mmCIF file with all atom_site columns, C-alpha atoms in Angstrom:
data_model
loop_
_atom_site.group_PDB
_atom_site.id
_atom_site.type_symbol
_atom_site.label_atom_id
_atom_site.label_alt_id
_atom_site.label_comp_id
_atom_site.label_asym_id
_atom_site.label_entity_id
_atom_site.label_seq_id
_atom_site.pdbx_PDB_ins_code
_atom_site.Cartn_x
_atom_site.Cartn_y
_atom_site.Cartn_z
_atom_site.occupancy
_atom_site.B_iso_or_equiv
_atom_site.pdbx_formal_charge
_atom_site.auth_seq_id
_atom_site.auth_comp_id
_atom_site.auth_asym_id
_atom_site.auth_atom_id
_atom_site.pdbx_PDB_model_num
ATOM 1   C CA . MET A 1 1   ? 74.570  77.110 77.261 1.00 58.00 ? 1   MET A CA 1
ATOM 2   C CA . LEU A 1 2   ? 72.108  75.336 79.521 1.00 54.00 ? 2   LEU A CA 1
ATOM 3   C CA . ALA A 1 3   ? 74.609  75.647 82.356 1.00 59.00 ? 3   ALA A CA 1
ATOM 4   C CA . ARG A 1 4   ? 74.466  79.402 82.081 1.00 65.00 ? 4   ARG A CA 1
ATOM 5   C CA . LEU A 1 5   ? 70.642  79.495 82.469 1.00 63.00 ? 5   LEU A CA 1
ATOM 6   C CA . GLY A 1 6   ? 69.469  80.861 85.729 1.00 68.00 ? 6   GLY A CA 1
ATOM 7   C CA . GLN A 1 7   ? 66.575  79.824 87.910 1.00 75.00 ? 7   GLN A CA 1
ATOM 8   C CA . ARG A 1 8   ? 64.285  82.367 86.256 1.00 76.00 ? 8   ARG A CA 1
ATOM 9   C CA . GLU A 1 9   ? 64.992  81.025 82.791 1.00 75.00 ? 9   GLU A CA 1
ATOM 10  C CA . TRP A 1 10  ? 64.382  77.438 83.934 1.00 73.00 ? 10  TRP A CA 1
ATOM 11  C CA . ALA A 1 11  ? 61.107  78.519 85.450 1.00 81.00 ? 11  ALA A CA 1
ATOM 12  C CA . LEU A 1 12  ? 60.028  80.172 82.187 1.00 80.00 ? 12  LEU A CA 1
ATOM 13  C CA . ILE A 1 13  ? 61.004  77.055 80.214 1.00 81.00 ? 13  ILE A CA 1
ATOM 14  C CA . ALA A 1 14  ? 59.033  74.874 82.641 1.00 82.00 ? 14  ALA A CA 1
ATOM 15  C CA . ILE A 1 15  ? 56.009  77.138 82.304 1.00 87.00 ? 15  ILE A CA 1
ATOM 16  C CA . ALA A 1 16  ? 56.275  77.089 78.508 1.00 87.00 ? 16  ALA A CA 1
ATOM 17  C CA . LEU A 1 17  ? 56.556  73.302 78.428 1.00 87.00 ? 17  LEU A CA 1
ATOM 18  C CA . THR A 1 18  ? 53.602  73.034 80.785 1.00 89.00 ? 18  THR A CA 1
ATOM 19  C CA . LEU A 1 19  ? 51.542  75.283 78.496 1.00 88.00 ? 19  LEU A CA 1
ATOM 20  C CA . VAL A 1 20  ? 52.527  73.215 75.437 1.00 88.00 ? 20  VAL A CA 1
ATOM 21  C CA . VAL A 1 21  ? 51.612  69.964 77.196 1.00 87.00 ? 21  VAL A CA 1
ATOM 22  C CA . ALA A 1 22  ? 48.316  71.485 78.355 1.00 86.00 ? 22  ALA A CA 1
ATOM 23  C CA . LEU A 1 23  ? 47.477  72.661 74.841 1.00 86.00 ? 23  LEU A CA 1
ATOM 24  C CA . LEU A 1 24  ? 48.366  69.272 73.365 1.00 86.00 ? 24  LEU A CA 1
ATOM 25  C CA . TRP A 1 25  ? 46.316  67.535 76.040 1.00 84.00 ? 25  TRP A CA 1
ATOM 26  C CA . TYR A 1 26  ? 43.346  69.835 75.357 1.00 83.00 ? 26  TYR A CA 1
ATOM 27  C CA . PHE A 1 27  ? 43.360  69.620 71.574 1.00 84.00 ? 27  PHE A CA 1
ATOM 28  C CA . LEU A 1 28  ? 44.380  65.961 71.292 1.00 84.00 ? 28  LEU A CA 1
ATOM 29  C CA . LEU A 1 29  ? 42.286  64.554 74.114 1.00 84.00 ? 29  LEU A CA 1
ATOM 30  C CA . ILE A 1 30  ? 39.639  66.923 75.453 1.00 85.00 ? 30  ILE A CA 1
ATOM 31  C CA . VAL A 1 31  ? 38.368  68.263 72.092 1.00 85.00 ? 31  VAL A CA 1
ATOM 32  C CA . PRO A 1 32  ? 37.967  64.779 70.509 1.00 86.00 ? 32  PRO A CA 1
ATOM 33  C CA . MET A 1 33  ? 36.238  63.544 73.670 1.00 87.00 ? 33  MET A CA 1
ATOM 34  C CA . ARG A 1 34  ? 33.809  66.470 73.573 1.00 87.00 ? 34  ARG A CA 1
ATOM 35  C CA . GLN A 1 35  ? 33.107  65.842 69.901 1.00 87.00 ? 35  GLN A CA 1
ATOM 36  C CA . GLU A 1 36  ? 32.523  62.167 70.559 1.00 89.00 ? 36  GLU A CA 1
ATOM 37  C CA . THR A 1 37  ? 30.290  63.025 73.516 1.00 89.00 ? 37  THR A CA 1
ATOM 38  C CA . GLU A 1 38  ? 28.239  65.372 71.338 1.00 88.00 ? 38  GLU A CA 1
ATOM 39  C CA . THR A 1 39  ? 27.974  62.709 68.639 1.00 89.00 ? 39  THR A CA 1
ATOM 40  C CA . VAL A 1 40  ? 26.817  60.155 71.202 1.00 88.00 ? 40  VAL A CA 1
ATOM 41  C CA . ARG A 1 41  ? 24.293  62.641 72.622 1.00 88.00 ? 41  ARG A CA 1
ATOM 42  C CA . GLN A 1 42  ? 22.856  63.317 69.157 1.00 89.00 ? 42  GLN A CA 1
ATOM 43  C CA . GLU A 1 43  ? 22.671  59.590 68.461 1.00 89.00 ? 43  GLU A CA 1
ATOM 44  C CA . ILE A 1 44  ? 20.819  59.065 71.743 1.00 89.00 ? 44  ILE A CA 1
ATOM 45  C CA . GLU A 1 45  ? 18.359  61.826 70.859 1.00 88.00 ? 45  GLU A CA 1
ATOM 46  C CA . ARG A 1 46  ? 17.808  60.199 67.484 1.00 88.00 ? 46  ARG A CA 1
ATOM 47  C CA . LEU A 1 47  ? 17.283  56.751 68.997 1.00 88.00 ? 47  LEU A CA 1
ATOM 48  C CA . ILE A 1 48  ? 14.881  57.850 71.748 1.00 89.00 ? 48  ILE A CA 1
ATOM 49  C CA . PRO A 1 49  ? 11.882  58.280 69.340 1.00 88.00 ? 49  PRO A CA 1
ATOM 50  C CA . GLU A 1 50  ? 12.684  54.928 67.747 1.00 87.00 ? 50  GLU A CA 1
ATOM 51  C CA . ARG A 1 51  ? 12.822  53.349 71.198 1.00 85.00 ? 51  ARG A CA 1
ATOM 52  C CA . ASN A 1 52  ? 9.463   54.892 72.065 1.00 88.00 ? 52  ASN A CA 1
ATOM 53  C CA . ARG A 1 53  ? 7.955   53.635 68.792 1.00 87.00 ? 53  ARG A CA 1
ATOM 54  C CA . GLY A 1 54  ? 9.382   50.207 69.511 1.00 85.00 ? 54  GLY A CA 1
ATOM 55  C CA . ARG A 1 55  ? 7.811   50.189 72.965 1.00 86.00 ? 55  ARG A CA 1
ATOM 56  C CA . GLN A 1 56  ? 4.478   51.305 71.519 1.00 87.00 ? 56  GLN A CA 1
ATOM 57  C CA . ALA A 1 57  ? 4.690   48.585 68.890 1.00 85.00 ? 57  ALA A CA 1
ATOM 58  C CA . GLN A 1 58  ? 5.499   46.046 71.581 1.00 85.00 ? 58  GLN A CA 1
ATOM 59  C CA . ARG A 1 59  ? 2.487   47.130 73.636 1.00 86.00 ? 59  ARG A CA 1
ATOM 60  C CA . ALA A 1 60  ? 0.305   46.921 70.504 1.00 86.00 ? 60  ALA A CA 1
ATOM 61  C CA . LEU A 1 61  ? 1.643   43.488 69.527 1.00 87.00 ? 61  LEU A CA 1
ATOM 62  C CA . PRO A 1 62  ? -1.136  41.453 71.232 1.00 89.00 ? 62  PRO A CA 1
ATOM 63  C CA . GLU A 1 63  ? -3.795  43.583 69.530 1.00 88.00 ? 63  GLU A CA 1
ATOM 64  C CA . LEU A 1 64  ? -1.981  43.204 66.203 1.00 87.00 ? 64  LEU A CA 1
ATOM 65  C CA . ARG A 1 65  ? -1.826  39.440 66.616 1.00 89.00 ? 65  ARG A CA 1
ATOM 66  C CA . ALA A 1 66  ? -5.541  39.369 67.411 1.00 91.00 ? 66  ALA A CA 1
ATOM 67  C CA . ALA A 1 67  ? -6.278  41.468 64.313 1.00 90.00 ? 67  ALA A CA 1
ATOM 68  C CA . ILE A 1 68  ? -4.174  39.122 62.160 1.00 90.00 ? 68  ILE A CA 1
ATOM 69  C CA . ALA A 1 69  ? -5.980  36.098 63.578 1.00 91.00 ? 69  ALA A CA 1
ATOM 70  C CA . GLU A 1 70  ? -9.329  37.769 62.856 1.00 91.00 ? 70  GLU A CA 1
ATOM 71  C CA . LEU A 1 71  ? -8.292  38.551 59.283 1.00 88.00 ? 71  LEU A CA 1
ATOM 72  C CA . GLN A 1 72  ? -7.136  34.969 58.782 1.00 86.00 ? 72  GLN A CA 1
ATOM 73  C CA . ALA A 1 73  ? -10.461 33.714 60.099 1.00 88.00 ? 73  ALA A CA 1
ATOM 74  C CA . GLU A 1 74  ? -12.335 36.073 57.756 1.00 84.00 ? 74  GLU A CA 1
ATOM 75  C CA . ARG A 1 75  ? -10.171 34.870 54.873 1.00 79.00 ? 75  ARG A CA 1
ATOM 76  C CA . GLN A 1 76  ? -10.963 31.232 55.646 1.00 80.00 ? 76  GLN A CA 1
ATOM 77  C CA . ALA A 1 77  ? -14.663 32.069 55.917 1.00 79.00 ? 77  ALA A CA 1
ATOM 78  C CA . PHE A 1 78  ? -14.441 33.846 52.546 1.00 74.00 ? 78  PHE A CA 1
ATOM 79  C CA . LEU A 1 79  ? -12.833 30.794 50.942 1.00 76.00 ? 79  LEU A CA 1
ATOM 80  C CA . ARG A 1 80  ? -15.350 28.393 52.501 1.00 75.00 ? 80  ARG A CA 1
ATOM 81  C CA . ALA A 1 81  ? -18.230 30.503 51.174 1.00 72.00 ? 81  ALA A CA 1
ATOM 82  C CA . LEU A 1 82  ? -16.995 30.330 47.589 1.00 72.00 ? 82  LEU A CA 1
ATOM 83  C CA . PRO A 1 83  ? -18.337 27.675 45.211 1.00 69.00 ? 83  PRO A CA 1
ATOM 84  C CA . ARG A 1 84  ? -15.729 25.252 43.949 1.00 70.00 ? 84  ARG A CA 1
ATOM 85  C CA . GLU A 1 85  ? -14.442 25.602 40.436 1.00 65.00 ? 85  GLU A CA 1
ATOM 86  C CA . GLU A 1 86  ? -15.887 22.288 39.280 1.00 55.00 ? 86  GLU A CA 1
ATOM 87  C CA . ARG A 1 87  ? -19.367 23.716 40.003 1.00 69.00 ? 87  ARG A CA 1
ATOM 88  C CA . LEU A 1 88  ? -18.883 26.593 37.563 1.00 71.00 ? 88  LEU A CA 1
ATOM 89  C CA . ALA A 1 89  ? -21.234 25.019 35.011 1.00 77.00 ? 89  ALA A CA 1
ATOM 90  C CA . GLN A 1 90  ? -23.929 24.875 37.691 1.00 78.00 ? 90  GLN A CA 1
ATOM 91  C CA . VAL A 1 91  ? -23.336 28.557 38.454 1.00 75.00 ? 91  VAL A CA 1
ATOM 92  C CA . LEU A 1 92  ? -23.672 29.486 34.790 1.00 80.00 ? 92  LEU A CA 1
ATOM 93  C CA . ASN A 1 93  ? -26.858 27.459 34.488 1.00 84.00 ? 93  ASN A CA 1
ATOM 94  C CA . GLU A 1 94  ? -28.293 29.294 37.498 1.00 83.00 ? 94  GLU A CA 1
ATOM 95  C CA . ILE A 1 95  ? -27.559 32.642 35.845 1.00 82.00 ? 95  ILE A CA 1
ATOM 96  C CA . LEU A 1 96  ? -29.410 31.596 32.700 1.00 85.00 ? 96  LEU A CA 1
ATOM 97  C CA . THR A 1 97  ? -32.271 30.196 34.774 1.00 86.00 ? 97  THR A CA 1
ATOM 98  C CA . GLU A 1 98  ? -32.584 33.525 36.573 1.00 85.00 ? 98  GLU A CA 1
ATOM 99  C CA . ALA A 1 99  ? -32.812 35.231 33.176 1.00 87.00 ? 99  ALA A CA 1
ATOM 100 C CA . LEU A 1 100 ? -35.677 32.922 32.190 1.00 86.00 ? 100 LEU A CA 1
ATOM 101 C CA . ARG A 1 101 ? -37.414 33.550 35.498 1.00 85.00 ? 101 ARG A CA 1
ATOM 102 C CA . SER A 1 102 ? -37.044 37.321 35.105 1.00 84.00 ? 102 SER A CA 1
ATOM 103 C CA . GLY A 1 103 ? -38.336 37.334 31.533 1.00 87.00 ? 103 GLY A CA 1
ATOM 104 C CA . VAL A 1 104 ? -35.022 38.461 30.042 1.00 88.00 ? 104 VAL A CA 1
ATOM 105 C CA . THR A 1 105 ? -33.622 37.289 26.721 1.00 86.00 ? 105 THR A CA 1
ATOM 106 C CA . VAL A 1 106 ? -29.889 36.520 26.782 1.00 85.00 ? 106 VAL A CA 1
ATOM 107 C CA . ARG A 1 107 ? -28.568 37.401 23.321 1.00 85.00 ? 107 ARG A CA 1
ATOM 108 C CA . SER A 1 108 ? -24.927 36.487 23.925 1.00 83.00 ? 108 SER A CA 1
ATOM 109 C CA . PHE A 1 109 ? -22.924 34.958 26.685 1.00 80.00 ? 109 PHE A CA 1
ATOM 110 C CA . THR A 1 110 ? -19.103 34.681 26.885 1.00 84.00 ? 110 THR A CA 1
ATOM 111 C CA . ARG A 1 111 ? -16.675 34.092 29.691 1.00 79.00 ? 111 ARG A CA 1
ATOM 112 C CA . SER A 1 112 ? -13.001 34.740 30.234 1.00 79.00 ? 112 SER A CA 1
ATOM 113 C CA . PRO A 1 113 ? -10.566 34.474 33.179 1.00 72.00 ? 113 PRO A CA 1
ATOM 114 C CA . THR A 1 114 ? -9.457  37.530 35.099 1.00 74.00 ? 114 THR A CA 1
ATOM 115 C CA . SER A 1 115 ? -7.293  38.309 38.115 1.00 72.00 ? 115 SER A CA 1
ATOM 116 C CA . ALA A 1 116 ? -8.418  37.215 41.595 1.00 70.00 ? 116 ALA A CA 1
ATOM 117 C CA . PRO A 1 117 ? -7.702  38.769 45.027 1.00 67.00 ? 117 PRO A CA 1
ATOM 118 C CA . VAL A 1 118 ? -5.910  35.727 46.524 1.00 72.00 ? 118 VAL A CA 1
ATOM 119 C CA . PRO A 1 119 ? -4.049  32.731 45.018 1.00 75.00 ? 119 PRO A CA 1
ATOM 120 C CA . GLU A 1 120 ? -6.663  30.199 46.177 1.00 77.00 ? 120 GLU A CA 1
ATOM 121 C CA . VAL A 1 121 ? -9.392  32.008 44.230 1.00 79.00 ? 121 VAL A CA 1
ATOM 122 C CA . ARG A 1 122 ? -10.098 32.091 40.520 1.00 79.00 ? 122 ARG A CA 1
ATOM 123 C CA . ALA A 1 123 ? -12.203 34.821 38.958 1.00 80.00 ? 123 ALA A CA 1
ATOM 124 C CA . VAL A 1 124 ? -14.273 34.529 35.798 1.00 81.00 ? 124 VAL A CA 1
ATOM 125 C CA . ASN A 1 125 ? -15.707 37.442 33.834 1.00 84.00 ? 125 ASN A CA 1
ATOM 126 C CA . LEU A 1 126 ? -19.090 36.780 32.222 1.00 84.00 ? 126 LEU A CA 1
ATOM 127 C CA . ALA A 1 127 ? -19.982 39.205 29.449 1.00 88.00 ? 127 ALA A CA 1
ATOM 128 C CA . LEU A 1 128 ? -23.758 39.206 29.031 1.00 86.00 ? 128 LEU A CA 1
ATOM 129 C CA . SER A 1 129 ? -25.865 40.855 26.349 1.00 89.00 ? 129 SER A CA 1
ATOM 130 C CA . LEU A 1 130 ? -29.522 41.085 27.394 1.00 88.00 ? 130 LEU A CA 1
ATOM 131 C CA . GLU A 1 131 ? -32.795 42.240 25.893 1.00 88.00 ? 131 GLU A CA 1
ATOM 132 C CA . ALA A 1 132 ? -35.962 43.012 27.851 1.00 89.00 ? 132 ALA A CA 1
ATOM 133 C CA . PRO A 1 133 ? -38.115 45.936 28.981 1.00 87.00 ? 133 PRO A CA 1
ATOM 134 C CA . PHE A 1 134 ? -36.894 47.964 31.915 1.00 86.00 ? 134 PHE A CA 1
ATOM 135 C CA . PRO A 1 135 ? -38.889 46.213 34.733 1.00 87.00 ? 135 PRO A CA 1
ATOM 136 C CA . GLU A 1 136 ? -37.668 42.762 33.700 1.00 88.00 ? 136 GLU A CA 1
ATOM 137 C CA . THR A 1 137 ? -34.108 44.004 33.198 1.00 87.00 ? 137 THR A CA 1
ATOM 138 C CA . TYR A 1 138 ? -34.081 45.679 36.595 1.00 86.00 ? 138 TYR A CA 1
ATOM 139 C CA . ALA A 1 139 ? -35.460 42.567 38.309 1.00 87.00 ? 139 ALA A CA 1
ATOM 140 C CA . TYR A 1 140 ? -32.778 40.417 36.667 1.00 86.00 ? 140 TYR A CA 1
ATOM 141 C CA . LEU A 1 141 ? -29.960 42.742 37.704 1.00 85.00 ? 141 LEU A CA 1
ATOM 142 C CA . LYS A 1 142 ? -31.244 42.632 41.286 1.00 84.00 ? 142 LYS A CA 1
ATOM 143 C CA . ARG A 1 143 ? -31.253 38.836 41.181 1.00 83.00 ? 143 ARG A CA 1
ATOM 144 C CA . LEU A 1 144 ? -27.692 38.799 39.871 1.00 81.00 ? 144 LEU A CA 1
ATOM 145 C CA . GLU A 1 145 ? -26.622 40.987 42.774 1.00 78.00 ? 145 GLU A CA 1
ATOM 146 C CA . GLU A 1 146 ? -28.322 38.622 45.224 1.00 75.00 ? 146 GLU A CA 1
ATOM 147 C CA . LEU A 1 147 ? -26.668 35.438 43.953 1.00 70.00 ? 147 LEU A CA 1
ATOM 148 C CA . SER A 1 148 ? -25.623 33.142 46.817 1.00 58.00 ? 148 SER A CA 1
ATOM 149 C CA . ARG A 1 149 ? -21.932 33.540 46.042 1.00 61.00 ? 149 ARG A CA 1
ATOM 150 C CA . PHE A 1 150 ? -19.333 36.260 45.774 1.00 72.00 ? 150 PHE A CA 1
ATOM 151 C CA . SER A 1 151 ? -19.807 38.212 42.563 1.00 75.00 ? 151 SER A CA 1
ATOM 152 C CA . SER A 1 152 ? -19.700 41.776 41.279 1.00 77.00 ? 152 SER A CA 1
ATOM 153 C CA . LEU A 1 153 ? -21.400 43.673 38.450 1.00 79.00 ? 153 LEU A CA 1
ATOM 154 C CA . SER A 1 154 ? -19.581 46.202 36.293 1.00 80.00 ? 154 SER A CA 1
ATOM 155 C CA . GLY A 1 155 ? -19.751 47.877 32.902 1.00 81.00 ? 155 GLY A CA 1
ATOM 156 C CA . VAL A 1 156 ? -23.554 48.046 32.737 1.00 82.00 ? 156 VAL A CA 1
ATOM 157 C CA . ASN A 1 157 ? -24.673 49.811 29.524 1.00 84.00 ? 157 ASN A CA 1
ATOM 158 C CA . LEU A 1 158 ? -28.296 50.366 28.523 1.00 82.00 ? 158 LEU A CA 1
ATOM 159 C CA . SER A 1 159 ? -29.767 51.433 25.184 1.00 82.00 ? 159 SER A CA 1
ATOM 160 C CA . VAL A 1 160 ? -33.426 51.855 24.213 1.00 80.00 ? 160 VAL A CA 1
ATOM 161 C CA . GLN A 1 161 ? -34.929 50.098 21.203 1.00 73.00 ? 161 GLN A CA 1
ATOM 162 C CA . GLY A 1 162 ? -38.026 51.670 19.697 1.00 66.00 ? 162 GLY A CA 1
ATOM 163 C CA . GLN A 1 163 ? -40.423 54.358 20.896 1.00 71.00 ? 163 GLN A CA 1
ATOM 164 C CA . ASP A 1 164 ? -43.042 52.209 22.650 1.00 72.00 ? 164 ASP A CA 1
ATOM 165 C CA . VAL A 1 165 ? -44.474 53.033 26.057 1.00 72.00 ? 165 VAL A CA 1
ATOM 166 C CA . ASN A 1 166 ? -42.434 50.177 27.521 1.00 74.00 ? 166 ASN A CA 1
ATOM 167 C CA . PRO A 1 167 ? -39.632 49.759 24.968 1.00 79.00 ? 167 PRO A CA 1
ATOM 168 C CA . LEU A 1 168 ? -37.071 47.008 24.891 1.00 85.00 ? 168 LEU A CA 1
ATOM 169 C CA . LEU A 1 169 ? -33.707 47.722 26.457 1.00 85.00 ? 169 LEU A CA 1
ATOM 170 C CA . SER A 1 170 ? -30.469 46.318 25.102 1.00 88.00 ? 170 SER A CA 1
ATOM 171 C CA . THR A 1 171 ? -28.197 45.766 28.097 1.00 87.00 ? 171 THR A CA 1
ATOM 172 C CA . SER A 1 172 ? -24.560 44.740 28.197 1.00 87.00 ? 172 SER A CA 1
ATOM 173 C CA . LEU A 1 173 ? -22.760 44.028 31.452 1.00 87.00 ? 173 LEU A CA 1
ATOM 174 C CA . THR A 1 174 ? -19.892 42.131 32.993 1.00 86.00 ? 174 THR A CA 1
ATOM 175 C CA . LEU A 1 175 ? -20.519 39.793 35.911 1.00 83.00 ? 175 LEU A CA 1
ATOM 176 C CA . THR A 1 176 ? -17.388 38.673 37.768 1.00 83.00 ? 176 THR A CA 1
ATOM 177 C CA . LEU A 1 177 ? -17.711 35.378 39.640 1.00 79.00 ? 177 LEU A CA 1
ATOM 178 C CA . TYR A 1 178 ? -15.213 34.153 42.232 1.00 79.00 ? 178 TYR A CA 1
ATOM 179 C CA . VAL A 1 179 ? -14.706 30.422 42.662 1.00 76.00 ? 179 VAL A CA 1
ATOM 180 C CA . LEU A 1 180 ? -12.368 28.328 44.787 1.00 78.00 ? 180 LEU A CA 1
ATOM 181 C CA . ALA A 1 181 ? -9.586  26.907 42.624 1.00 73.00 ? 181 ALA A CA 1
ATOM 182 C CA . LYS A 1 182 ? -9.500  23.116 42.619 1.00 58.00 ? 182 LYS A CA 1
ATOM 183 C CA . ASP A 1 183 ? -5.792  22.957 41.721 1.00 47.00 ? 183 ASP A CA 1
ATOM 184 C CA . LEU A 1 184 ? -3.617  25.757 43.088 1.00 40.00 ? 184 LEU A CA 1
ATOM 185 C CA . GLY A 1 185 ? -0.634  24.528 41.133 1.00 42.00 ? 185 GLY A CA 1
ATOM 186 C CA . GLN A 1 186 ? -2.437  24.996 37.849 1.00 42.00 ? 186 GLN A CA 1
ATOM 187 C CA . PRO A 1 187 ? -1.663  28.139 35.843 1.00 41.00 ? 187 PRO A CA 1
ATOM 188 C CA . GLU A 1 188 ? -4.114  30.998 36.238 1.00 41.00 ? 188 GLU A CA 1
ATOM 189 C CA . GLY A 1 189 ? -7.106  30.531 33.979 1.00 40.00 ? 189 GLY A CA 1
ATOM 190 C CA . ALA A 1 190 ? -5.875  27.215 32.553 1.00 40.00 ? 190 ALA A CA 1
ATOM 191 C CA . THR A 1 191 ? -9.315  25.610 32.927 1.00 39.00 ? 191 THR A CA 1
ATOM 192 C CA . GLN A 1 192 ? -11.240 28.684 31.846 1.00 40.00 ? 192 GLN A CA 1
ATOM 193 C CA . THR A 1 193 ? -9.827  29.527 28.451 1.00 37.00 ? 193 THR A CA 1
ATOM 194 C CA . GLN A 1 194 ? -12.606 27.888 26.533 1.00 39.00 ? 194 GLN A CA 1
ATOM 195 C CA . GLY A 1 195 ? -15.608 30.120 25.948 1.00 39.00 ? 195 GLY A CA 1
ATOM 196 C CA . ALA A 1 196 ? -18.986 29.004 27.234 1.00 41.00 ? 196 ALA A CA 1
ATOM 197 C CA . PRO A 1 197 ? -21.510 28.128 24.538 1.00 42.00 ? 197 PRO A CA 1
ATOM 198 C CA . SER A 1 198 ? -24.075 30.812 23.797 1.00 42.00 ? 198 SER A CA 1
ATOM 199 C CA . PRO A 1 199 ? -27.590 30.014 25.047 1.00 44.00 ? 199 PRO A CA 1
ATOM 200 C CA . PRO A 1 200 ? -30.331 29.191 22.630 1.00 42.00 ? 200 PRO A CA 1
ATOM 201 C CA . GLY A 1 201 ? -31.791 32.257 20.940 1.00 42.00 ? 201 GLY A CA 1
ATOM 202 C CA . GLY A 1 202 ? -34.828 33.827 22.532 1.00 41.00 ? 202 GLY A CA 1
ATOM 203 C CA . GLN A 1 203 ? -34.199 32.217 25.952 1.00 41.00 ? 203 GLN A CA 1
ATOM 204 C CA . GLY A 1 204 ? -36.374 33.723 28.646 1.00 41.00 ? 204 GLY A CA 1
ATOM 205 C CA . GLY A 1 205 ? -38.088 36.048 26.226 1.00 39.00 ? 205 GLY A CA 1
ATOM 206 C CA . GLY A 1 206 ? -41.632 35.194 27.294 1.00 38.00 ? 206 GLY A CA 1
ATOM 207 C CA . ARG A 1 207 ? -43.191 37.740 29.620 1.00 35.00 ? 207 ARG A CA 1
#
């Protein structure tokens, strides 16, 4: 049968085979290559912003290191400024002395541990119940805020007793003191679970 094919038929067969090979080459090689090229192009476009951010971060690295060093220095200064835990009794005595100096009566006084901002620091909440006229109470609160250590006041509640011109105020507040822990391996609040004794009645009441 093939022997009877003429030159024209052989030419048509050659053209057909060429078209088939071209189609196979296009769909099996060119199309996948184009798809892969498009995928690579999209990946490059996605990575360009990340590369730019990485370069920006690299340029900002010295400034970041300087900021970290500054924060570490501030942290060390914060820790050095704190009183040590073994001086807590002295701190409490100073608070009661300030009450006496301000003419404020401390009716009750309790302490309890609380959470601290960093592991090296212990925090103690002091719940105070005070009694004094407004000027003395205000002066005492100002002195508490000006203590030579890191502390914070919260939960201040005032109530008036009597109808006098300068009536007594019953004040309750929480003073949080921060002290440097003497033993970082000790469980949080292990040395602070015992309540502080209440001061003698009528302390600082003279005005």
